[in-house]
Coordinates of C-alpha atoms in Angstrom, one line a residue:
M1 CA -5.4 -115.0 230.4
D2 CA -2.9 -114.7 233.4
L3 CA 0.1 -112.0 232.9
I4 CA 2.9 -114.8 231.4
D5 CA 0.5 -116.2 228.9
S6 CA 0.1 -112.8 227.8
L7 CA 3.5 -112.1 227.5
I8 CA 4.4 -115.6 225.8
F9 CA 1.3 -114.5 223.5
V10 CA 2.6 -111.7 222.6
F11 CA 6.7 -113.0 222.0
I12 CA 5.4 -115.7 219.9
M13 CA 3.3 -113.5 217.4
L14 CA 6.3 -110.6 217.3
A15 CA 8.7 -113.5 216.9
I16 CA 6.6 -115.3 213.4
S17 CA 6.2 -111.6 212.5
V18 CA 10.2 -111.0 212.1
M19 CA 11.1 -114.1 211.0
G20 CA 9.0 -114.9 208.4
I21 CA 9.8 -110.8 207.3
Y22 CA 12.8 -111.7 207.6
F23 CA 12.8 -114.8 205.3
S24 CA 10.8 -113.5 203.0
R25 CA 13.1 -110.4 202.5
R26 CA 16.6 -112.4 202.2
K27 CA 18.1 -112.9 198.5
Q28 CA 14.5 -110.9 196.9
T29 CA 14.1 -108.7 193.9
R30 CA 10.9 -106.2 194.5
S31 CA 9.6 -107.5 191.1
S32 CA 6.4 -106.8 190.6
Q33 CA 6.0 -110.4 190.9
D34 CA 7.7 -111.3 193.7
A35 CA 5.3 -108.5 195.6
L36 CA 2.0 -110.9 194.5
I37 CA 2.9 -114.1 194.0
G38 CA 6.4 -114.9 195.6
S39 CA 9.0 -117.3 194.3
N40 CA 12.1 -119.3 195.8
V41 CA 10.4 -121.1 198.6
S42 CA 10.3 -124.9 199.6
V43 CA 7.8 -127.6 198.9
L44 CA 7.5 -127.9 203.2
S45 CA 6.8 -124.0 203.5
I46 CA 4.4 -123.7 200.4
A47 CA 2.3 -126.6 202.1
L48 CA 2.4 -125.4 205.1
S49 CA 0.5 -122.4 204.0
V50 CA -1.5 -124.1 201.3
C51 CA -2.6 -126.4 204.5
S52 CA -2.7 -123.0 206.6
S53 CA -4.9 -121.1 203.6
F54 CA -8.6 -122.6 204.7
L55 CA -7.7 -122.9 208.4
S56 CA -9.0 -120.5 209.9
A57 CA -9.7 -119.6 213.5
V58 CA -13.2 -120.9 213.4
S59 CA -12.5 -124.6 212.0
L60 CA -9.6 -124.2 214.7
L61 CA -12.8 -123.7 217.4
G62 CA -15.7 -124.8 215.1
F63 CA -14.3 -129.1 214.6
P64 CA -13.9 -130.1 217.8
A65 CA -16.9 -128.4 219.1
E66 CA -18.7 -130.0 215.9
V67 CA -16.9 -133.1 217.9
Y68 CA -18.2 -132.7 220.6
F69 CA -21.9 -132.4 220.1
R70 CA -22.7 -134.7 216.6
G71 CA -20.1 -136.9 217.3
S72 CA -16.1 -138.4 215.3
T73 CA -18.2 -139.4 211.6
P74 CA -16.0 -135.9 210.6
L75 CA -13.2 -138.9 210.5
W76 CA -13.8 -140.1 207.5
F77 CA -12.5 -136.8 205.7
N78 CA -9.0 -138.7 206.3
V79 CA -10.2 -140.7 203.5
V80 CA -11.9 -138.2 201.5
Y81 CA -8.0 -136.1 201.8
I82 CA -6.7 -139.6 200.4
I83 CA -8.6 -139.9 197.6
A84 CA -9.6 -136.1 196.7
F85 CA -5.8 -134.9 196.7
P86 CA -4.4 -137.2 193.9
I87 CA -6.9 -136.2 191.4
V88 CA -6.2 -132.5 192.7
A89 CA -2.5 -133.2 191.7
Y90 CA -2.5 -135.6 188.8
V91 CA -5.7 -134.7 187.6
F92 CA -6.1 -130.9 187.5
L93 CA -3.0 -129.7 188.5
P94 CA -1.2 -130.6 185.2
V95 CA -3.8 -128.3 183.0
F96 CA -3.5 -125.3 185.3
Y97 CA 0.1 -125.6 185.5
H98 CA 0.7 -126.0 182.0
L99 CA -0.7 -123.2 180.6
R100 CA 0.7 -120.7 182.9
L101 CA -2.3 -118.5 183.8
S102 CA -2.4 -115.2 185.5
S103 CA -5.2 -116.2 187.3
I104 CA -7.0 -119.5 187.4
Y105 CA -10.4 -117.5 186.3
E106 CA -7.9 -116.9 182.6
Y107 CA -8.4 -120.6 182.1
L108 CA -12.1 -119.9 181.2
E109 CA -11.8 -117.0 178.9
R110 CA -9.5 -119.7 176.7
R111 CA -11.7 -122.6 177.1
F112 CA -15.1 -120.2 176.6
S113 CA -15.3 -116.3 176.8
Y114 CA -13.8 -113.2 178.7
A115 CA -18.3 -113.5 179.9
S116 CA -17.4 -116.5 181.6
R117 CA -13.8 -115.9 183.4
I118 CA -15.7 -112.4 184.4
L119 CA -18.3 -113.9 186.5
A120 CA -15.7 -117.0 188.0
S121 CA -13.9 -114.2 189.5
S122 CA -16.7 -111.6 190.5
T123 CA -18.3 -114.1 192.2
F124 CA -15.0 -115.1 194.0
I125 CA -14.2 -112.3 195.1
L126 CA -18.0 -111.9 196.8
Q127 CA -17.7 -115.5 198.4
T128 CA -13.6 -114.8 199.9
I129 CA -14.3 -110.5 201.0
F130 CA -18.0 -112.5 202.5
Y131 CA -15.0 -115.5 204.5
L132 CA -13.5 -112.5 205.2
A133 CA -15.5 -110.9 207.9
V134 CA -16.1 -114.3 209.5
A135 CA -12.3 -115.5 209.2
L136 CA -11.5 -111.4 210.6
Y137 CA -14.0 -111.6 213.4
A138 CA -13.1 -114.7 215.4
P139 CA -9.4 -113.8 216.3
S140 CA -10.3 -110.5 216.9
L141 CA -12.5 -112.2 219.6
A142 CA -9.7 -114.3 221.0
L143 CA -7.4 -111.1 220.9
A144 CA -9.9 -109.0 222.7
Q145 CA -10.7 -111.4 225.2
A146 CA -7.2 -112.2 225.5
L147 CA -5.2 -108.6 226.7
N148 CA -9.2 -107.6 227.3
F149 CA -8.8 -105.1 223.9
P150 CA -12.1 -103.3 222.5
I151 CA -13.1 -105.6 220.3
F152 CA -13.4 -103.0 216.7
L153 CA -9.6 -102.4 218.5
S154 CA -8.8 -106.3 218.2
I155 CA -10.2 -106.3 215.0
L156 CA -8.6 -103.0 213.2
I157 CA -5.3 -104.6 214.9
T158 CA -6.0 -107.7 213.3
S159 CA -6.5 -106.5 209.8
S160 CA -4.1 -104.1 209.3
I161 CA -1.3 -106.7 210.4
S162 CA -2.2 -108.7 207.8
A163 CA -1.9 -106.4 205.7
V164 CA 1.6 -105.0 206.5
Y165 CA 2.8 -108.8 206.3
L166 CA 2.4 -108.6 202.4
L167 CA 3.7 -104.7 202.5
L168 CA 6.6 -105.7 204.4
G169 CA 7.5 -109.0 202.9
G170 CA 5.2 -108.9 199.7
A171 CA 3.7 -112.4 198.9
R172 CA 6.8 -114.8 199.9
G173 CA 6.9 -112.9 202.6
G174 CA 2.4 -114.1 203.7
I175 CA 3.9 -117.9 202.6
Y176 CA 6.5 -117.6 205.4
T177 CA 4.7 -116.1 207.9
S178 CA 2.0 -118.3 207.1
A179 CA 4.0 -121.4 207.1
L180 CA 5.5 -120.6 210.3
Q181 CA 2.4 -120.0 211.9
M182 CA 1.1 -123.3 210.4
A183 CA 4.1 -124.6 212.9
L184 CA 2.7 -122.4 215.8
I185 CA -0.8 -124.6 215.2
L186 CA 0.6 -128.0 214.9
I187 CA 3.0 -127.8 218.2
S188 CA 0.1 -126.0 219.7
L189 CA -2.9 -128.9 219.0
F190 CA -0.1 -131.7 219.7
T191 CA 0.6 -130.1 223.0
I192 CA -2.9 -129.9 224.5
C193 CA -3.1 -133.6 223.0
C194 CA -0.2 -134.9 225.0
A195 CA -1.5 -132.4 228.2
I196 CA -5.1 -134.6 228.3
L197 CA -3.3 -137.7 227.7
F198 CA -1.3 -136.3 231.1
E199 CA -4.5 -135.8 232.8
F200 CA -7.0 -137.9 232.0
E201 CA -7.1 -141.5 231.8
P202 CA -7.4 -142.3 227.5
M203 CA -9.9 -145.4 228.2
E204 CA -12.6 -143.5 230.6
I205 CA -12.3 -141.2 227.6
Y206 CA -12.9 -144.0 225.1
T207 CA -15.7 -145.5 227.3
R208 CA -17.7 -143.0 227.7
S209 CA -17.2 -141.3 224.3
K210 CA -18.7 -145.2 223.0
K211 CA -21.8 -145.1 225.1
A212 CA -22.5 -140.9 224.5
L213 CA -22.6 -141.9 220.6
R214 CA -19.9 -140.3 219.9
L215 CA -18.0 -142.6 217.7
E216 CA -20.6 -143.7 216.1
T217 CA -18.5 -143.7 212.4
T218 CA -21.0 -145.8 209.9
D219 CA -23.6 -143.6 209.1
T220 CA -24.2 -145.6 205.5
R221 CA -28.0 -143.3 205.2
F222 CA -28.1 -142.5 201.8
N223 CA -30.2 -139.1 202.5
P224 CA -28.5 -136.3 200.9
Q225 CA -30.6 -134.6 203.8
V226 CA -28.4 -136.2 206.3
R227 CA -25.4 -134.1 207.1
H228 CA -23.0 -136.3 208.0
S229 CA -23.2 -139.9 206.5
I230 CA -20.0 -141.6 205.0
F231 CA -21.6 -141.0 201.4
A232 CA -22.0 -137.3 202.1
F233 CA -18.4 -137.8 202.6
L234 CA -16.9 -139.9 200.5
I235 CA -19.3 -137.7 197.4
G236 CA -19.6 -134.1 198.8
G237 CA -16.5 -133.7 200.6
S238 CA -14.9 -134.7 197.5
G239 CA -16.5 -131.4 196.2
N240 CA -15.4 -130.1 198.4
I241 CA -11.8 -130.3 198.7
F242 CA -12.2 -129.6 194.7
S243 CA -13.9 -127.0 194.8
L244 CA -11.3 -125.6 197.8
F245 CA -7.6 -126.6 196.2
A246 CA -7.7 -127.8 193.0
V247 CA -9.8 -124.4 190.9
N248 CA -9.1 -122.1 193.9
H249 CA -6.6 -119.4 193.2
L250 CA -5.9 -118.5 196.9
T251 CA -4.6 -122.5 196.6
L252 CA -3.4 -122.3 192.6
Q253 CA -1.2 -119.4 193.4
R254 CA 1.1 -120.9 195.8
Y255 CA 1.6 -124.6 193.9
M256 CA 2.2 -122.2 190.5
V257 CA 5.1 -120.5 192.8
M258 CA 7.0 -124.6 192.4
P259 CA 9.7 -124.2 189.7
T260 CA 8.6 -127.9 188.9
L261 CA 5.5 -129.9 187.7
R262 CA 6.5 -132.2 190.2
Q263 CA 7.4 -130.0 193.2
A264 CA 3.7 -128.7 192.4
Q265 CA 2.1 -131.7 193.4
K266 CA 4.7 -132.6 196.1
V267 CA 3.2 -129.5 197.7
V268 CA -0.8 -131.1 197.4
L269 CA -0.2 -134.5 198.3
L270 CA 1.8 -133.2 201.2
N271 CA -1.8 -131.9 202.5
I272 CA -2.9 -135.5 202.7
P273 CA -0.8 -136.0 206.2
M274 CA -1.3 -132.9 207.3
N275 CA -4.3 -132.3 207.6
A276 CA -5.5 -135.7 208.5
L277 CA -3.3 -135.2 210.9
M278 CA -5.0 -132.0 212.8
A279 CA -8.4 -134.4 212.0
V280 CA -7.2 -136.2 214.7
M281 CA -6.3 -134.1 217.2
Y282 CA -9.6 -132.4 216.3
T283 CA -11.7 -135.3 217.2
F284 CA -9.3 -136.4 219.8
M285 CA -10.4 -133.7 221.5
G286 CA -13.6 -133.0 220.9
L287 CA -13.9 -136.6 222.5
A288 CA -12.2 -135.6 225.4
M289 CA -13.6 -132.4 226.0
Y290 CA -17.3 -134.7 226.4
A291 CA -15.5 -137.2 228.4
V292 CA -14.9 -134.4 231.2
Y293 CA -18.3 -133.0 230.6
Y294 CA -20.2 -136.1 230.0
D295 CA -22.2 -135.5 233.1
C296 CA -22.2 -131.8 233.2
H297 CA -22.7 -129.7 230.5
P298 CA -20.9 -126.7 230.9
K299 CA -22.8 -123.5 229.9
V300 CA -20.1 -121.1 227.2
G301 CA -21.6 -118.7 225.2
A302 CA -21.3 -120.3 222.2
P303 CA -20.5 -124.3 220.9
D304 CA -17.1 -122.7 219.5
Q305 CA -16.3 -121.4 223.1
M306 CA -16.3 -125.2 224.2
L307 CA -11.8 -125.7 223.3
P308 CA -10.8 -122.1 225.0
F309 CA -13.3 -123.3 228.3
F310 CA -12.3 -126.2 228.2
V311 CA -8.0 -125.2 227.8
E312 CA -8.8 -122.9 230.2
N313 CA -10.3 -124.4 233.1
H314 CA -8.4 -128.3 232.7
L315 CA -5.0 -127.5 231.0
N316 CA -4.3 -124.5 232.8
W317 CA -1.2 -126.8 234.9
L318 CA 0.6 -126.5 232.6
V319 CA 2.2 -123.0 232.2
G320 CA 2.6 -120.8 229.2
L321 CA -0.5 -123.3 227.5
E322 CA -2.6 -121.0 227.6
G323 CA -1.0 -118.5 225.6
V324 CA 0.5 -120.7 222.7
F325 CA -3.0 -122.1 222.7
V326 CA -4.5 -118.3 221.7
A327 CA -1.4 -116.9 219.7
A328 CA -2.4 -121.1 218.1
V329 CA -6.1 -119.3 217.8
Y330 CA -4.9 -116.0 216.1
S331 CA -2.1 -117.1 214.1
A332 CA -4.7 -119.6 212.5
G333 CA -6.8 -116.8 211.7
I334 CA -3.7 -113.6 210.4
S335 CA -3.0 -117.2 208.0
T336 CA -6.6 -116.5 205.9
L337 CA -6.5 -113.1 206.1
T338 CA -3.7 -112.9 204.9
A339 CA -3.8 -115.1 201.7
S340 CA -7.1 -113.9 200.9
Y341 CA -6.0 -110.6 200.4
N342 CA -3.2 -112.0 198.7
A343 CA -5.3 -114.2 196.1
L344 CA -8.3 -111.2 196.4
T345 CA -5.1 -108.5 195.2
A346 CA -4.2 -110.9 192.0
V347 CA -7.4 -111.5 191.0
V348 CA -8.6 -108.1 190.4
L349 CA -5.9 -106.9 189.6
E350 CA -5.8 -109.4 186.5
D351 CA -9.3 -110.4 186.1
I352 CA -10.6 -106.8 186.4
V353 CA -7.4 -103.9 185.8
K354 CA -5.5 -105.5 182.9
T355 CA -8.5 -106.1 181.5
M356 CA -11.6 -103.5 181.6
W357 CA -9.7 -100.7 182.2
P358 CA -8.0 -99.8 178.9
K359 CA -5.4 -96.4 179.4
V360 CA -3.0 -98.5 181.0
K361 CA -2.0 -100.3 177.9
K362 CA 1.1 -98.8 176.9
E363 CA 3.1 -100.1 173.9
G364 CA 1.8 -103.4 174.2
Q365 CA 2.2 -104.1 177.3
I366 CA -0.8 -104.9 180.2
I367 CA 0.6 -102.3 182.8
N368 CA 4.5 -100.6 184.0
S369 CA 5.7 -102.8 186.5
E370 CA 6.1 -100.1 188.9
M371 CA 2.2 -99.3 188.9
H372 CA 2.0 -102.9 189.4
I373 CA 3.5 -103.1 192.4
R374 CA 1.6 -100.1 193.6
I375 CA -2.0 -101.4 193.1
I376 CA -0.6 -104.8 194.7
Q377 CA 0.5 -102.6 197.9
I378 CA -2.7 -100.5 197.6
L379 CA -5.4 -104.0 197.4
P380 CA -4.8 -105.7 200.4
F381 CA -5.7 -102.5 202.3
V382 CA -8.5 -101.9 200.9
F383 CA -9.7 -105.7 201.1
A384 CA -8.4 -104.7 205.0
A385 CA -11.0 -101.9 205.4
V386 CA -13.8 -103.7 203.9
A387 CA -13.1 -106.9 205.9
T388 CA -13.1 -104.4 209.0
I389 CA -16.8 -103.0 207.9
L390 CA -18.4 -106.7 207.2
A391 CA -16.1 -107.6 210.7
M392 CA -17.9 -105.2 212.8
A393 CA -21.2 -106.5 211.4
V394 CA -21.0 -109.4 212.6
K395 CA -20.3 -108.3 216.0
S396 CA -23.5 -106.6 215.5
L397 CA -26.1 -109.4 213.3
D398 CA -23.9 -112.6 215.4
T399 CA -25.1 -115.5 214.3
M400 CA -27.2 -114.8 210.9
V401 CA -24.1 -113.3 209.4
L402 CA -22.1 -115.9 210.1
Q403 CA -24.8 -118.2 208.3
I404 CA -24.9 -116.0 205.8
A405 CA -21.3 -116.2 205.2
F406 CA -20.8 -120.3 205.1
S407 CA -23.6 -120.5 202.9
I408 CA -22.4 -117.9 200.5
F409 CA -19.1 -119.5 200.4
G410 CA -20.3 -123.0 199.9
A411 CA -23.2 -121.7 197.6
A412 CA -20.1 -120.4 195.4
G413 CA -17.5 -122.6 195.9
G414 CA -19.6 -125.4 193.9
A415 CA -20.9 -122.8 191.4
I416 CA -17.0 -122.2 190.3
L417 CA -15.9 -125.3 190.6
A418 CA -18.6 -126.4 188.3
V419 CA -18.1 -124.6 185.2
F420 CA -14.4 -125.8 185.5
V421 CA -15.5 -129.3 185.4
I422 CA -17.4 -128.9 182.3
G423 CA -14.3 -126.9 181.0
L424 CA -12.0 -129.9 182.2
F425 CA -13.9 -133.2 181.3
C426 CA -17.3 -132.0 178.8
P427 CA -15.2 -131.6 175.5
K428 CA -18.6 -131.9 173.8
I429 CA -19.2 -128.2 175.7
T430 CA -17.3 -125.6 173.4
N431 CA -20.4 -123.0 172.5
P432 CA -19.7 -119.9 175.3
Y433 CA -23.0 -118.9 175.5
A434 CA -23.9 -122.8 176.4
A435 CA -21.5 -122.8 179.2
L436 CA -22.5 -119.2 180.2
V437 CA -26.1 -120.2 180.6
A438 CA -24.9 -123.7 182.5
Q439 CA -22.8 -121.3 184.5
V440 CA -25.6 -118.1 185.8
C441 CA -28.1 -121.4 186.2
T442 CA -26.0 -123.3 188.1
L443 CA -24.8 -120.0 190.3
L444 CA -28.9 -119.2 191.2
V445 CA -29.5 -123.5 192.0
S446 CA -26.5 -122.6 194.3
I447 CA -27.7 -119.8 195.6
W448 CA -31.3 -121.1 195.9
V449 CA -30.5 -124.2 197.8
A450 CA -28.0 -121.7 199.7
A451 CA -30.3 -119.4 200.9
G452 CA -33.0 -122.2 201.9
S453 CA -31.0 -122.8 205.3
L454 CA -31.2 -119.5 206.0
V455 CA -34.6 -118.3 205.0
Y456 CA -36.3 -122.2 207.5
N457 CA -33.3 -121.6 209.9
V458 CA -32.3 -124.9 208.9
V459 CA -29.9 -126.2 212.0
P460 CA -27.9 -129.7 213.1
V461 CA -29.5 -131.9 215.0
N462 CA -27.2 -132.9 218.2
L463 CA -26.3 -136.1 220.0
P464 CA -27.7 -136.1 223.5
L465 CA -26.0 -133.7 226.0
S466 CA -26.4 -134.1 230.0
D467 CA -27.2 -132.3 232.8
H468 CA -26.9 -133.6 236.0
C469 CA -25.3 -131.1 237.2
R470 CA -27.0 -131.3 240.5
N471 CA -26.0 -134.4 242.1
S472 CA -28.5 -136.6 240.1
S473 CA -27.7 -140.4 240.7
S474 CA -30.3 -141.2 237.5
P475 CA -28.4 -143.6 234.9
L476 CA -27.1 -141.3 231.8
E477 CA -28.3 -143.8 229.2
F478 CA -28.5 -142.9 225.5
E479 CA -30.3 -144.9 222.6
W480 CA -29.4 -144.5 218.2
E481 CA -32.6 -142.0 217.1
E482 CA -33.4 -141.7 212.9
R483 CA -33.0 -138.4 213.7
F484 CA -29.9 -138.1 214.9
G485 CA -27.0 -136.7 212.2
T486 CA -29.6 -134.7 210.0
V487 CA -30.7 -131.6 210.5
M488 CA -34.3 -129.6 211.3
A489 CA -35.9 -126.5 209.9
N490 CA -39.2 -124.3 210.9
N491 CA -42.0 -125.5 210.5
D492 CA -43.3 -125.7 207.2
S493 CA -43.8 -127.3 203.9
G494 CA -42.6 -127.0 200.2
I495 CA -40.6 -128.2 197.9
W496 CA -37.7 -125.5 198.8
L497 CA -38.0 -127.1 202.6
E498 CA -37.0 -130.0 201.5
V499 CA -34.1 -129.0 199.1
S500 CA -32.8 -126.8 202.0
K501 CA -32.4 -129.8 204.3
I502 CA -29.6 -131.3 202.2
S503 CA -26.1 -131.3 203.4
Y504 CA -23.6 -128.6 203.1
Q505 CA -21.4 -131.3 202.4
Y506 CA -23.6 -131.5 198.8
Y507 CA -23.7 -128.1 197.6
C508 CA -20.9 -128.4 195.5
V509 CA -22.3 -131.8 193.7
V510 CA -25.8 -130.3 193.6
A511 CA -23.6 -127.3 191.2
V512 CA -21.8 -130.1 189.0
V513 CA -24.8 -132.3 188.8
V514 CA -26.7 -129.2 187.2
C515 CA -24.1 -127.2 185.3
V516 CA -23.0 -130.7 183.2
V517 CA -27.0 -131.5 182.8
V518 CA -27.2 -127.4 181.6
G519 CA -24.7 -127.0 179.8
H520 CA -25.2 -130.9 177.3
I521 CA -28.8 -129.2 177.1
A522 CA -28.1 -125.6 175.8
Q523 CA -25.0 -126.5 173.6
F524 CA -27.6 -128.8 171.6
T525 CA -29.9 -126.0 171.3
F526 CA -27.2 -123.9 170.4
Y527 CA -26.5 -126.3 167.9
L528 CA -30.0 -126.9 166.7
V529 CA -31.0 -123.1 166.2
S530 CA -27.4 -121.3 164.7
D531 CA -25.4 -121.8 162.0
S532 CA -21.8 -121.1 162.8
A533 CA -19.3 -123.1 162.5
P534 CA -18.1 -125.6 165.7
V535 CA -15.6 -123.6 167.6
E536 CA -12.6 -125.7 167.2
L537 CA -11.0 -126.5 170.6
N538 CA -7.9 -126.6 172.2
R539 CA -6.9 -130.6 173.9
N540 CA -4.9 -128.2 176.2
L541 CA -7.7 -127.4 178.3
L542 CA -8.8 -131.3 178.9
A543 CA -8.1 -133.2 181.6
F544 CA -7.2 -136.3 180.1
A545 CA -6.2 -135.1 176.7
P546 CA -2.0 -135.2 175.7
R547 CA -0.5 -132.4 176.0
V548 CA 1.0 -130.7 172.6
K549 CA 4.9 -128.8 173.8
P550 CA 7.1 -128.5 170.9
P551 CA 9.8 -130.4 172.2
N552 CA 13.6 -128.8 173.1
I553 CA 12.4 -125.3 172.5
I554 CA 12.6 -122.9 175.7
I555 CA 9.6 -120.0 175.3
E556 CA 10.2 -117.0 177.4
A557 CA 7.0 -115.6 178.9
P558 CA 6.5 -112.2 179.7
E559 CA 6.2 -111.5 183.2
S560 CA 2.4 -110.5 183.6
Q561 CA 2.1 -114.3 181.9
C562 CA 4.5 -116.3 183.5
L563 CA 3.3 -117.3 188.0
S564 CA 6.7 -119.0 188.7
K565 CA 10.4 -117.6 187.3
H566 CA 10.6 -121.0 185.9
C567 CA 8.5 -119.9 182.9
S568 CA 10.4 -122.2 180.2
I569 CA 8.3 -125.6 178.6
N570 CA 10.6 -128.5 178.4
E571 CA 10.8 -128.5 182.4
E572 CA 12.3 -131.9 184.1
E573 CA 8.1 -133.4 185.1

């Protein structure tokens, strides 16, 4: 970047930081609740914050590259959003919202056992920590390249900034900052799309993309090894949305800031247009990149460097755009890190410290407010240190660590979703040991499937690219082949190889099927061999059961059990 772009980048990041922390500290009391989950935040701010939570720099750079190399089938995510987010809002969320959980994994203790809660929360902690390495490395690399910093210093600065946001502004500061960062991301992507329309002919983009199969979006092969078929998105993609936005503590703590269930549901539903808009802009940028490089694929270091390369070399006529774009990439990483640090802090505090450290119990209180706040302030820096070490491992080992992180993220998310599914939708499964057996089996199967993709080096098959960069006059002809849309692996045979080729979109579906089947078998088995009386099931723990709540009674929940300042039961729905 030149001097102007560098100054723009620094100014934007400083402005967002100052504004986020300033707004977070207005009329805010420094209670342990505010430090951990925030309060008094608008619906739009929370919706922007939720949307940015999983919008890492990896996805910001990777989605357009996915379209460039493998076509625009990810547009089917927009259909998935319309189907999945209402289910999150009206099926999953009401159960968790009315239970007033201190941690989403507390639900599993109420429904099954303490062991199920600890296993799920431990899985979430490991899943998030490994993903932090990737989420930290990508924006750090952008910062290092933009300002000519050493990569180690960039990683240290990025990780520390995210933790400082939480220290100075608490969770509310993290929410406001991530909301502003999400707004910056939307503005920068919209500006890039407008610059593309101004610079290039839209019909030329369409024609070249059409001829090169980039607009083929109707892959109807019902084959789980087809990476991005319609069925992979509609079936598997919905499961991925549920694992991220329905049963993940990172998003639940955002929803629970809202004073009423209706407002929390609005937060979920607002993610439909925001995510859909992002998908459309990503796709358009990917198609535009291909239209520019249709006859000469550039040599870039990695696929996710395609978009920065394109902006730097073809949109540099718009002064300041590169600085804004780098700020957006950096913001995407920072928002993910901030949300992850906060969620990890909450889960460790509620599921581990408060339940496994008996010395903190005093006069009926799990932990006093001063120590509560102290732990909340320290833990983000602990996770920042761990993330820094892992990010340096990503730098050293590169692709393999990235693949391991994403595989663990997908496998762990599916296993967590599966145990919540049997809790919410399978009333016949009441034996805690049956649920634990199903949970363990599901986690092992999920890891087995994900590990196979690493062992066999499973990679997607790209659509054809042209290397006619030396004034070649031969025509560009592309024909559809059955191998497009699938994956390839090292030459071998066996069931593990075939299983390892399953599309990552189906990881959650596989986990849910295994958990439901094993759970019912284990329940029936324990019923036959056990003489104990059947466990009485609390109907409030089921998704479609009518909720029992006394009319016109206000229950004042203790602060440690309340995720929102508005804890009355007879609220407006």
